mmCIF file of C-alpha atoms in Angstrom:
data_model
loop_
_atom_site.group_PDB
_atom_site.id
_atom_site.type_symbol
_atom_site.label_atom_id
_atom_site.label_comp_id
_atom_site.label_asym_id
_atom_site.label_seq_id
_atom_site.Cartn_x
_atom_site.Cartn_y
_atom_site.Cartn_z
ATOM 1 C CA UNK A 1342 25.178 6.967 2.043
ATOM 2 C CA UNK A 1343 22.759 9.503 1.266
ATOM 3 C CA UNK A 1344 23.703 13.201 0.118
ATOM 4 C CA UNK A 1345 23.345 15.898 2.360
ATOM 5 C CA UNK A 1346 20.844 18.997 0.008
ATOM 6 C CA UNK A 1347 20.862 21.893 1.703
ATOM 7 C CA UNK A 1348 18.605 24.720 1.105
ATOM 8 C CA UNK A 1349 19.221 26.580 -2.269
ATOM 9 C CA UNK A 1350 19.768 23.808 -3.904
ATOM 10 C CA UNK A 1351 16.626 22.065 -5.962
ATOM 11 C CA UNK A 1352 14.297 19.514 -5.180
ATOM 12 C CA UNK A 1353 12.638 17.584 -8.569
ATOM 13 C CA UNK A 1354 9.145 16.372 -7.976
ATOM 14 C CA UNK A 1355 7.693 14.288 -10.524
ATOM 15 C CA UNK A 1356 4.389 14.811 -10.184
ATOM 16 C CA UNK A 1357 2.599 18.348 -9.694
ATOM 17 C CA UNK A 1358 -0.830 17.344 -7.772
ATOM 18 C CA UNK A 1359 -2.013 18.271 -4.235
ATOM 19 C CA UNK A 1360 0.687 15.958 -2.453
ATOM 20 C CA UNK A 1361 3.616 17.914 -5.058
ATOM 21 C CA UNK A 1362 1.908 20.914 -4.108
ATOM 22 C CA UNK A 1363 1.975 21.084 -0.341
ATOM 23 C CA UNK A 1364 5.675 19.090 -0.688
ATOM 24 C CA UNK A 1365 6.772 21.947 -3.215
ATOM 25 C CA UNK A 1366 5.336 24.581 -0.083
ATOM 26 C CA UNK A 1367 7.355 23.249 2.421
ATOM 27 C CA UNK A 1368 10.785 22.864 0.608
ATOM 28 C CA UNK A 1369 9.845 26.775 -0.543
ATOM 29 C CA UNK A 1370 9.345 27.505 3.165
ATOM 30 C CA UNK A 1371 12.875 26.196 3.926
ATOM 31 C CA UNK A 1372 14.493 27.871 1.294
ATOM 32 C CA UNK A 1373 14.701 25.017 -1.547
ATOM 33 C CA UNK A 1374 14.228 25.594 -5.190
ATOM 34 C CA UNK A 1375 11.323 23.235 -7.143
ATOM 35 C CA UNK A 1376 11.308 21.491 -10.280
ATOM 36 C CA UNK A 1377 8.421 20.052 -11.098
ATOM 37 C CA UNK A 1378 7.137 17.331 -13.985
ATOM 38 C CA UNK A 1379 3.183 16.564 -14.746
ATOM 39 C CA UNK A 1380 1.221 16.216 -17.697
ATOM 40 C CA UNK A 1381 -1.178 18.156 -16.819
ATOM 41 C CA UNK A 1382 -0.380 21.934 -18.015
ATOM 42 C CA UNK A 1383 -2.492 23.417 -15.133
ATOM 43 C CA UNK A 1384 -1.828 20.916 -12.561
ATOM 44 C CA UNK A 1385 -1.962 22.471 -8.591
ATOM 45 C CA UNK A 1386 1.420 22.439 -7.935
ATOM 46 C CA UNK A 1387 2.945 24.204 -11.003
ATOM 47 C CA UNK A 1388 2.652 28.060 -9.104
ATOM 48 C CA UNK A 1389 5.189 26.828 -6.763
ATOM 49 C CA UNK A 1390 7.652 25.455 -9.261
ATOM 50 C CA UNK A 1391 10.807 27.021 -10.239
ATOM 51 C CA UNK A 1392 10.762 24.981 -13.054
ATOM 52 C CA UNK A 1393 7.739 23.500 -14.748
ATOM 53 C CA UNK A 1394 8.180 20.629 -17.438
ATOM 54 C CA UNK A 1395 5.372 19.469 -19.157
ATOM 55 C CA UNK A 1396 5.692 16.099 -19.455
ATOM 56 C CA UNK A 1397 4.078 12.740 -19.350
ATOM 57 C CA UNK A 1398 6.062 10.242 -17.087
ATOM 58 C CA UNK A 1399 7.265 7.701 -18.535
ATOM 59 C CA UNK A 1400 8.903 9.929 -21.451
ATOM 60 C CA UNK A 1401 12.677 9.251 -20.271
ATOM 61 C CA UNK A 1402 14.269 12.702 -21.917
ATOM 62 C CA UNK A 1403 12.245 14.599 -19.942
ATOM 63 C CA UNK A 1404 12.466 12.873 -16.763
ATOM 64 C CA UNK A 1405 16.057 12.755 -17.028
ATOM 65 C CA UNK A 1406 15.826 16.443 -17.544
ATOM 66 C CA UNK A 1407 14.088 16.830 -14.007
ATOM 67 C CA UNK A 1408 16.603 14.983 -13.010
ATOM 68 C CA UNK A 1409 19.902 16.660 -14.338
ATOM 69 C CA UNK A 1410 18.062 20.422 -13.111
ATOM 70 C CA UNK A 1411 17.579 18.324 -9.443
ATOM 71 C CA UNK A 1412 20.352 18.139 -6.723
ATOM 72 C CA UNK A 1413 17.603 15.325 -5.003
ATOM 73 C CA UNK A 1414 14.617 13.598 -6.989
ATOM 74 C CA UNK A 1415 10.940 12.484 -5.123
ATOM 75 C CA UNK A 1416 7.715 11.281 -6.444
ATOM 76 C CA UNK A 1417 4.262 12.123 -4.942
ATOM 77 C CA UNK A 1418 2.129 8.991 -6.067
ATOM 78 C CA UNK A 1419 2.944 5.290 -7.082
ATOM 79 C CA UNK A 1420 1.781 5.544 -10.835
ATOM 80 C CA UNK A 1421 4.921 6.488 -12.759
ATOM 81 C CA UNK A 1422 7.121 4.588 -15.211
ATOM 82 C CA UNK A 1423 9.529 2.184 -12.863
ATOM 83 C CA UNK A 1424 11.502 1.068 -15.653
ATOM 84 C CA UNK A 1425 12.395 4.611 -16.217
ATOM 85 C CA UNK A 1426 13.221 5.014 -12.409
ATOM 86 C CA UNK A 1427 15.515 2.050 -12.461
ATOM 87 C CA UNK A 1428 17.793 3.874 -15.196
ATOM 88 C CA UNK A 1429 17.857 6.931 -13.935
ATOM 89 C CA UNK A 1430 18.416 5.693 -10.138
ATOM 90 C CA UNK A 1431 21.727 4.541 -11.148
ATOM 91 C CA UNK A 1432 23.072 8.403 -12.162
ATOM 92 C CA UNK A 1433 20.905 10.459 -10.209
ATOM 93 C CA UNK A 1434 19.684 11.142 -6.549
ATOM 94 C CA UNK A 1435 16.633 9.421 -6.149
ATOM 95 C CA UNK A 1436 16.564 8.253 -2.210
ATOM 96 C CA UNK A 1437 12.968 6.177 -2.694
ATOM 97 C CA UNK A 1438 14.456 3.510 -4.778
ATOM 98 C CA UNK A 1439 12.649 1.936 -7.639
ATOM 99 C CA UNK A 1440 12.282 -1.874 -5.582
ATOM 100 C CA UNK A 1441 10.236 0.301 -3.147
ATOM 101 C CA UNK A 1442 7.882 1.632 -5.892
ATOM 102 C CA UNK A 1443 7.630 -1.572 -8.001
ATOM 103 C CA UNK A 1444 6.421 -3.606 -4.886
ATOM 104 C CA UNK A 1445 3.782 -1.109 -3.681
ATOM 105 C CA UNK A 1446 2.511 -1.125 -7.581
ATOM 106 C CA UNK A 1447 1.032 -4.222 -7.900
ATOM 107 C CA UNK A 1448 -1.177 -4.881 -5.048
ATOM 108 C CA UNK A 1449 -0.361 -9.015 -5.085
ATOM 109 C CA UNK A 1450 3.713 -7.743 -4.912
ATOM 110 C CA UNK A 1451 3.088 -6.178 -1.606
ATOM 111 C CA UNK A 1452 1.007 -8.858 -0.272
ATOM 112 C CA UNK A 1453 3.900 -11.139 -1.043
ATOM 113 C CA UNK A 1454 6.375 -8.721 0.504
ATOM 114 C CA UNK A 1455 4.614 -8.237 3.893
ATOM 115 C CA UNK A 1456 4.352 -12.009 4.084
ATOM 116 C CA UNK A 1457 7.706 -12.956 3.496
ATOM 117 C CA UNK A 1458 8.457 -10.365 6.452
ATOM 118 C CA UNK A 1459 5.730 -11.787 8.800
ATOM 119 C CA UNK A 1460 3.627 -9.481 8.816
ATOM 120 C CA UNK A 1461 -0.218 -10.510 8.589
ATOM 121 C CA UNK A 1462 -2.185 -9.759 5.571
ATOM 122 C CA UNK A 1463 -6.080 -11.008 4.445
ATOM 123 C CA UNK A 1464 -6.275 -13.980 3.053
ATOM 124 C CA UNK A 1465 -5.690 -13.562 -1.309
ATOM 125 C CA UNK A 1466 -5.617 -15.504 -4.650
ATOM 126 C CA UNK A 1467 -4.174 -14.431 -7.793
ATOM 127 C CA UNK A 1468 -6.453 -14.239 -10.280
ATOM 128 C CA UNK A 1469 -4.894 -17.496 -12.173
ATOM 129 C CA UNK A 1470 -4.207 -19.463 -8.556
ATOM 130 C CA UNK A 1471 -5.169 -23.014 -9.423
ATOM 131 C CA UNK A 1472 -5.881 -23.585 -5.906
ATOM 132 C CA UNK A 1473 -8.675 -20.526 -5.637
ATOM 133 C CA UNK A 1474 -11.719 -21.108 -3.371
ATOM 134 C CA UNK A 1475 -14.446 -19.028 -3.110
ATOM 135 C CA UNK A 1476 -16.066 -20.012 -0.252
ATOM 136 C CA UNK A 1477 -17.561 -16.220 1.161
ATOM 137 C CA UNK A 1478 -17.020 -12.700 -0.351
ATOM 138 C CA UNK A 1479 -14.162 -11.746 -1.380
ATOM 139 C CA UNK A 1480 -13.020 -8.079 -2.794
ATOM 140 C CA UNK A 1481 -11.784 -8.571 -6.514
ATOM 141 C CA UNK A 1482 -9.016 -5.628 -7.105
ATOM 142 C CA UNK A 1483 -6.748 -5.026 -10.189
ATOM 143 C CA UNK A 1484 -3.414 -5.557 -9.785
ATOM 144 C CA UNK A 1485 -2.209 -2.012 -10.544
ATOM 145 C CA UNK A 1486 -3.729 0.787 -10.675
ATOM 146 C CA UNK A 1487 -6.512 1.250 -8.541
ATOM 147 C CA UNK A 1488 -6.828 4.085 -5.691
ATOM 148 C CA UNK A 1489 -10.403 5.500 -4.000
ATOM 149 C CA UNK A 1490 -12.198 2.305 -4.515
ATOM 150 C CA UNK A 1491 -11.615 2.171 -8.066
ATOM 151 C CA UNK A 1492 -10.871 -0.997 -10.396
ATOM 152 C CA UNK A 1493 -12.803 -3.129 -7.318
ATOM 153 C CA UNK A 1494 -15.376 -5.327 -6.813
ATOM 154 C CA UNK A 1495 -17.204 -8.029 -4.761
ATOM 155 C CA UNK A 1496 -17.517 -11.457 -6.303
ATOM 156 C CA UNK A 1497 -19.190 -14.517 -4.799
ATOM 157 C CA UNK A 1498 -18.458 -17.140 -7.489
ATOM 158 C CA UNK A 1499 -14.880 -18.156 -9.380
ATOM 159 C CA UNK A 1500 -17.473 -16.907 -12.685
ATOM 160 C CA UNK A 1501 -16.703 -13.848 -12.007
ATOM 161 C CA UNK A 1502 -12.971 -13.438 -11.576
ATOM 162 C CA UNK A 1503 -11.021 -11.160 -14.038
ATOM 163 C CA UNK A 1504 -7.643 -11.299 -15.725
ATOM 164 C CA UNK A 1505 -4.875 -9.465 -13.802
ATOM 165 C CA UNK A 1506 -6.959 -9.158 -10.168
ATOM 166 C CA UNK A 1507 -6.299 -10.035 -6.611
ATOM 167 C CA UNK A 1508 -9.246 -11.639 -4.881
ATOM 168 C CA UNK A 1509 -8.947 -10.499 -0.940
ATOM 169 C CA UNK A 1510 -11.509 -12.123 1.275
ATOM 170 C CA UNK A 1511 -13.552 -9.310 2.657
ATOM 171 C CA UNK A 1512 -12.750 -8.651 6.531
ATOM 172 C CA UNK A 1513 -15.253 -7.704 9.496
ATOM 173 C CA UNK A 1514 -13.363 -4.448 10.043
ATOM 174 C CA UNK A 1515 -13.404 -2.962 13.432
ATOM 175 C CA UNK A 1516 -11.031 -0.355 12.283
ATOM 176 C CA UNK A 1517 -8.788 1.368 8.815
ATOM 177 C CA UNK A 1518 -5.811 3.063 10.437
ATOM 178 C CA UNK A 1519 -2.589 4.282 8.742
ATOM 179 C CA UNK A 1520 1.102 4.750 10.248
ATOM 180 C CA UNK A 1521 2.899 7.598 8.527
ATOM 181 C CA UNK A 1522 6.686 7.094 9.453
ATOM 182 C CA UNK A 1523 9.717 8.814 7.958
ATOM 183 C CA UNK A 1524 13.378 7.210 7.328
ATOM 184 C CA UNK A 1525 16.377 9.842 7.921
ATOM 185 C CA UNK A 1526 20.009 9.451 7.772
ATOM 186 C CA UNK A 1527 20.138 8.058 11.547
ATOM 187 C CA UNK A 1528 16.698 6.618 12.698
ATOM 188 C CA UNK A 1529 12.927 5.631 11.806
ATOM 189 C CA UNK A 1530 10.394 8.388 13.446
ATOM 190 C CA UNK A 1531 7.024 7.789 13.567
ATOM 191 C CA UNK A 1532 5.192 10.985 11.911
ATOM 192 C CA UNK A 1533 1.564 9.585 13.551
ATOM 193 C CA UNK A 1534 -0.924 7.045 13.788
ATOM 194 C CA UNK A 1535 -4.162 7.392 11.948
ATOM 195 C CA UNK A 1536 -7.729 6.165 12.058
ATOM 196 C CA UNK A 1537 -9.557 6.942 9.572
ATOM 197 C CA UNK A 1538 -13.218 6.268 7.934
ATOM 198 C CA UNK A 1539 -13.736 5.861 3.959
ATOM 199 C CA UNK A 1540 -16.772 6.589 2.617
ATOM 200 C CA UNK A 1541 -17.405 5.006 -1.174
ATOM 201 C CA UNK A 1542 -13.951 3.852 -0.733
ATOM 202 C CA UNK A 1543 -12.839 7.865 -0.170
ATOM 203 C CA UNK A 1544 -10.743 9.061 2.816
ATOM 204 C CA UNK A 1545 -13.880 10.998 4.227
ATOM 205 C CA UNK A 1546 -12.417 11.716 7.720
ATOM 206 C CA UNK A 1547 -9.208 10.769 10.005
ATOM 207 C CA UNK A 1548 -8.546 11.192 13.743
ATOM 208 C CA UNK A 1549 -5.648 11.476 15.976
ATOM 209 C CA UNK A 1550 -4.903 9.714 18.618
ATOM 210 C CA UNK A 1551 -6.205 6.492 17.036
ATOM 211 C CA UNK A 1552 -8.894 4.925 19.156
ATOM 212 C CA UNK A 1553 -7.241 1.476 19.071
ATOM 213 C CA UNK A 1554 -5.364 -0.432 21.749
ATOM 214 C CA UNK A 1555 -1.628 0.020 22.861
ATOM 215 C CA UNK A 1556 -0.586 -3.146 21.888
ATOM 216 C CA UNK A 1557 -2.608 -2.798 18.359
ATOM 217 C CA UNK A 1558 -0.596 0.606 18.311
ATOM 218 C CA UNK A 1559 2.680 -0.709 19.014
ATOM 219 C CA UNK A 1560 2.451 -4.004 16.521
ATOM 220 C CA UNK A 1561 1.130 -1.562 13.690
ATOM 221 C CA UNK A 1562 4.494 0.667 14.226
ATOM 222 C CA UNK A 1563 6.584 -2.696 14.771
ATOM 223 C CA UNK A 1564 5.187 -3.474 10.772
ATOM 224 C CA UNK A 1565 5.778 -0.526 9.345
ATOM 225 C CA UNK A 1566 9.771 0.328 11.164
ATOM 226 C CA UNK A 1567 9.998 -3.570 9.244
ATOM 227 C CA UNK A 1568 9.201 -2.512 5.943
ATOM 228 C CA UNK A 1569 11.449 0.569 6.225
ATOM 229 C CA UNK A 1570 14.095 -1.422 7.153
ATOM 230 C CA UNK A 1571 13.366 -3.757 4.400
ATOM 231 C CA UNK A 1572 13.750 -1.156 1.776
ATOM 232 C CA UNK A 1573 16.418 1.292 0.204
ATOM 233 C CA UNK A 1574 14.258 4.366 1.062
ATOM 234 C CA UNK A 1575 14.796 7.948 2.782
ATOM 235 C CA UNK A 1576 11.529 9.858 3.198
ATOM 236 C CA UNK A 1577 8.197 9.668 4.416
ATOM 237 C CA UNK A 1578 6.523 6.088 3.179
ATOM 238 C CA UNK A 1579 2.817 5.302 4.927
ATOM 239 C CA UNK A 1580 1.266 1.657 5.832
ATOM 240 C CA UNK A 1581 -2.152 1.212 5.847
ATOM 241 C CA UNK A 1582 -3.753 -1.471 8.204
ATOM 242 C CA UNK A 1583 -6.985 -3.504 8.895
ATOM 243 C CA UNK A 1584 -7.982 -3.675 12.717
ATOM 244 C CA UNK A 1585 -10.324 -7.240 12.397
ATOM 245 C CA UNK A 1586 -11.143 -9.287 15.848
ATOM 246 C CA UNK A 1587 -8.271 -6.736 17.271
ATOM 247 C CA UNK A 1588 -6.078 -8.326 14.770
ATOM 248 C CA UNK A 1589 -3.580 -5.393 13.067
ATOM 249 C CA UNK A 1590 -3.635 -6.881 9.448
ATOM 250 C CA UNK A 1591 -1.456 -4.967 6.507
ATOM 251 C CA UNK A 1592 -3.722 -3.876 3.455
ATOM 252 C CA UNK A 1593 -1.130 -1.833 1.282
ATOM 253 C CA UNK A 1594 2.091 0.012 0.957
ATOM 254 C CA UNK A 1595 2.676 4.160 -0.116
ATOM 255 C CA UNK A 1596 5.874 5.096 -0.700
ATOM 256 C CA UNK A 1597 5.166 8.788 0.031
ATOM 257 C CA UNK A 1598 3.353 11.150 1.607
ATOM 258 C CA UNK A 1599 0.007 10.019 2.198
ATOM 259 C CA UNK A 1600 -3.546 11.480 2.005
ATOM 260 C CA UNK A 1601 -4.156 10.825 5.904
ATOM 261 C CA UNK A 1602 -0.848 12.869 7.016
ATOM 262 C CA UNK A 1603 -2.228 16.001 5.866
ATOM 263 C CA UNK A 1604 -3.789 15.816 9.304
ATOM 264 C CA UNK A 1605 0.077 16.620 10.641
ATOM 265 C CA UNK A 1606 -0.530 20.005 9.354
ATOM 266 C CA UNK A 1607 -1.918 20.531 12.515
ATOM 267 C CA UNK A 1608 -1.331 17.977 14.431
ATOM 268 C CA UNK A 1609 1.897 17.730 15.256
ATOM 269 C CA UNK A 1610 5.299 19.821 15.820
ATOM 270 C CA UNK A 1611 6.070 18.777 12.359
ATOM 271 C CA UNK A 1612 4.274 18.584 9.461
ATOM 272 C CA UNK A 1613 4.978 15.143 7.196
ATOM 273 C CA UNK A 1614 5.971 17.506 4.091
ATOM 274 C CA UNK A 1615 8.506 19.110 6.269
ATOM 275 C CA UNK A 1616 9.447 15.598 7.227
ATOM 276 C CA UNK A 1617 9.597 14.249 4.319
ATOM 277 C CA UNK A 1618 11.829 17.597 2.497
ATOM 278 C CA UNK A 1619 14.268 16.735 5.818
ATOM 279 C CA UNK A 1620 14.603 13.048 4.952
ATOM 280 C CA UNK A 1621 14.800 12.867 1.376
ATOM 281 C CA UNK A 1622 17.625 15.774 1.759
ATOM 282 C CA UNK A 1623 19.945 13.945 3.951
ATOM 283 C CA UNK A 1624 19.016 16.349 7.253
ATOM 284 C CA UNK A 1625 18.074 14.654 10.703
ATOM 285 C CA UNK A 1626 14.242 14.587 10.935
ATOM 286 C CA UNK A 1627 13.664 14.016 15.103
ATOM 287 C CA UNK A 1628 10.935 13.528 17.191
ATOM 288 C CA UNK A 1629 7.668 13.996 16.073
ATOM 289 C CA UNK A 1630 4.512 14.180 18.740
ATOM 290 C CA UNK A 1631 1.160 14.826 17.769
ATOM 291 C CA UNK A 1632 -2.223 16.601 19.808
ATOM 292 C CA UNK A 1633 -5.507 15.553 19.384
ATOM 293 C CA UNK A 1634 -6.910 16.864 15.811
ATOM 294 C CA UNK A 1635 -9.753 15.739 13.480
ATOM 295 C CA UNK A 1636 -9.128 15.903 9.169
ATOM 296 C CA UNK A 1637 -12.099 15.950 7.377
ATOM 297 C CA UNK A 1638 -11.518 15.719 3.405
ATOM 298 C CA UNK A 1639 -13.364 17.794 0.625
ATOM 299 C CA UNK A 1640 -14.905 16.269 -2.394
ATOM 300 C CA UNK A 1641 -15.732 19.088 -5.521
ATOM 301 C CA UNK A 1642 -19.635 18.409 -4.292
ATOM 302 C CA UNK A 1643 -18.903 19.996 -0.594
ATOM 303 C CA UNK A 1644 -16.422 23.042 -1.420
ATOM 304 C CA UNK A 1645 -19.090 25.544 -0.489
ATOM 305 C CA UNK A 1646 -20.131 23.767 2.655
ATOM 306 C CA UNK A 1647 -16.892 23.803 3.715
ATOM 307 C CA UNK A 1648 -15.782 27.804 2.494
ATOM 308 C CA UNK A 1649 -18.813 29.520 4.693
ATOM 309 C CA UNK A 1650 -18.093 26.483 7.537
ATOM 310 C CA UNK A 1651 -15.369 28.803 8.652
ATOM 311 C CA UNK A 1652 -17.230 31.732 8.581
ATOM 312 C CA UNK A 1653 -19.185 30.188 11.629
ATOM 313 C CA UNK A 1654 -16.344 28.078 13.768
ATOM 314 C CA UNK A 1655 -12.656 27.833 13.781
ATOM 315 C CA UNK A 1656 -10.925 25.358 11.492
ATOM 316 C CA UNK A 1657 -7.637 24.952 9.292
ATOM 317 C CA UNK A 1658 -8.989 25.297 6.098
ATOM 318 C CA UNK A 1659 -6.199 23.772 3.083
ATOM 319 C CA UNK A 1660 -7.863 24.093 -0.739
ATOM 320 C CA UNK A 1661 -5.850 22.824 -3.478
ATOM 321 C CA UNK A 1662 -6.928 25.159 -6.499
ATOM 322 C CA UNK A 1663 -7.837 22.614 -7.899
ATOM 323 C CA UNK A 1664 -11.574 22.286 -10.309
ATOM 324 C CA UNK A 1665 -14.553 20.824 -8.044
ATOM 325 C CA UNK A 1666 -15.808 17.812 -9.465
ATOM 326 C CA UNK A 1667 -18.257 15.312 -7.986
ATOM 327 C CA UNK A 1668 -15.753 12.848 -5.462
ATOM 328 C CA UNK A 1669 -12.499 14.997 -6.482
ATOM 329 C CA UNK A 1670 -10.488 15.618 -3.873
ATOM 330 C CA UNK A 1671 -10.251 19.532 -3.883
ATOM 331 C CA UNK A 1672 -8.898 21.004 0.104
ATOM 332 C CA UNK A 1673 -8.869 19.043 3.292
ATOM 333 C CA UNK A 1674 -9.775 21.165 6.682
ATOM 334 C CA UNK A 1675 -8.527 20.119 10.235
ATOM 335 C CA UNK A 1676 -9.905 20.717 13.544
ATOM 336 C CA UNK A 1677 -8.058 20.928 16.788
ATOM 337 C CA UNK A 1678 -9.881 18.061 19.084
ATOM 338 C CA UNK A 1679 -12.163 15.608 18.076
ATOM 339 C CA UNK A 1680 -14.832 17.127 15.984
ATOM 340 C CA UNK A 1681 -17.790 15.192 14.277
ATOM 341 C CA UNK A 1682 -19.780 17.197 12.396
ATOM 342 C CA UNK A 1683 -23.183 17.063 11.125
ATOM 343 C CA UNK A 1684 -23.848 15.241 7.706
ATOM 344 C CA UNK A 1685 -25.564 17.763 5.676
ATOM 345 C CA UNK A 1686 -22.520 18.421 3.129
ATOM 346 C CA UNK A 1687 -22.795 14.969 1.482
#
């Protein structure tokens, strides 16, 4: 049964980046204390901290430290140490169990795991699959480890396949869309549902409502209450999905807050870092609705486009403090409505 943290007490983050950042806001906003762990000494979230540890992490003291300062323990991205998770899971309050974060790690894991709940995914080798045909393109991806389009690649021929890869055939996509639900004490809510557009393999923008079909809408949120219930998890966890010949086809898992639900900042009644703070700490989350909003993201290259954008029309402007360098996610601004806007910041 999950604990019941109510405000006062602390909230350990282990990891102090843009997603620990705006987490670490809205736990401040509700009266929480933060601890936070990151190896990087200046990382974005560390102002917001009550409690900083410097730390890489998979060193177990000091994550056990977070831990014994933390009345409830959350991560903000898939990369850390799940051996060390599964120790410390067993004495302390972590409410996104290690299973959860050791499926969604290796991308040929979750492929297995949506399957054996029937939910569709692209066709996919292992690397090693003595029964591998390469008979189009397919998308070669490392088995951990890879986010924005990195560690990936497009091979034609069974020549080219690397040690420890996936090989995905490549889809005709009609759409990318992402459901960001959140698991309370009582129920599954659905935070929203996302389209979005990559650019280089980067988020570049994301609209709500999604402009897919009802029944594509309702089969994507059918997938993702199935994972939920298919995992020991409280919190906000995200499923991304393929639209391809109006087929909704899973791509992968985050067990987290998620890059496209920074668009709930505006959005909707409730933000999914206020969601997620609810859920994690044992309080009832409820319904969530959303209005129609555009998220673009910003790369270092386009900070200043984006600064004297507001001078000229009105937009929710979120910078992370963080250094701009080419393709680095640095701030994200939404727009109320659907807003394209010209291409002359790239």
């Amino acid at each position: 049964m999950i604990k019941t943290i109510l405000p006062k007490s602390t909230i350990g983050i282990i990891g102090g980046g843009q997603l620990g950042r705006m987490l670490a806001m809205s736990a401040k906003e509700m009266g929480y204390k933060i601890a936070i762990l990151d190896p990087g000494e200046d990382c974005c979230a560390r102002k917001f901290a009550d409690v900083f540890i410097h730390s890489a992490f998979n060193d177990f003291k000091n994550v056990e430290e977070l831990c014994k300062l933390s009345d409830v323990i959350t991560f903000e991205f898939e990369n850390i140490d799940v051996e060390v998770l599964k120790i410390l899971e067993k004495k302390y309050n972590f409410v996104q169990s290690a299973k959860s974060l050791e499926i969604s790690q290796n991308r040929l894991s979750e492929k297995e795991f949506a399957r054996s709940l029937d939910i569709p995914t692209v066709k996919y080798y292992k690397y090693n699959d003595e029964n591998i045909v390469i008979d189009s393109t397919y998308l070669m991806k490392t088995l951990r480890f890879g986010y924005d389009g990195k560690g990936q690649k497009k091979i034609n021929s069974i020549e080219e396949i690397e040690e420890d890869t996936i090989l995905e055939k490549l889809l005709d996509l009609d759409k990318e869309i992402s459901v960001v639900a959140v698991k309370d004490r009582e129920n599954i809510e659905i935070v929203a549902v996302v389209e979005n557009e990559h650019r280089e393999n980067i988020l570049f923008r994301s609209n709500i409502p999604a402009n897919i079909t009802k029944e594509q809408n309702n089969k994507a949120i059918e997938y993702t209450k199935r994972i939920l219930d298919n995992f020991d998890y409280y919190g906000v966890l995200t499923v991304e999905f393929f639209i391809s010949d109006g087929e909704v086809i899973f791509n992968e898992i985050a067990p987290r807050v998620h890059n496209s639900g920074h668009i709930t900042m505006q959005s909707a009644n409730k933000s999914q870092f206020r969601a997620h703070i609810e859920a994690i700490c044992g309080l009832k989350v409820g319904e969530i609705y959303n209005k129609e909003t555009t998220l673009y993201n910003i790369l270092g290259q386009n900070e200043e486009y984006f600064i004297n954008l507001i001078t000229k029309r009105q937009g929710f402007l979120h910078l992370y403090e963080k250094e701009a360098r080419h393709n680095r996610k640095i701030g994200h601004i939404n727009f109320e409505g659907t807003v394209y806007l010209e291409d002359d910041f790239e």
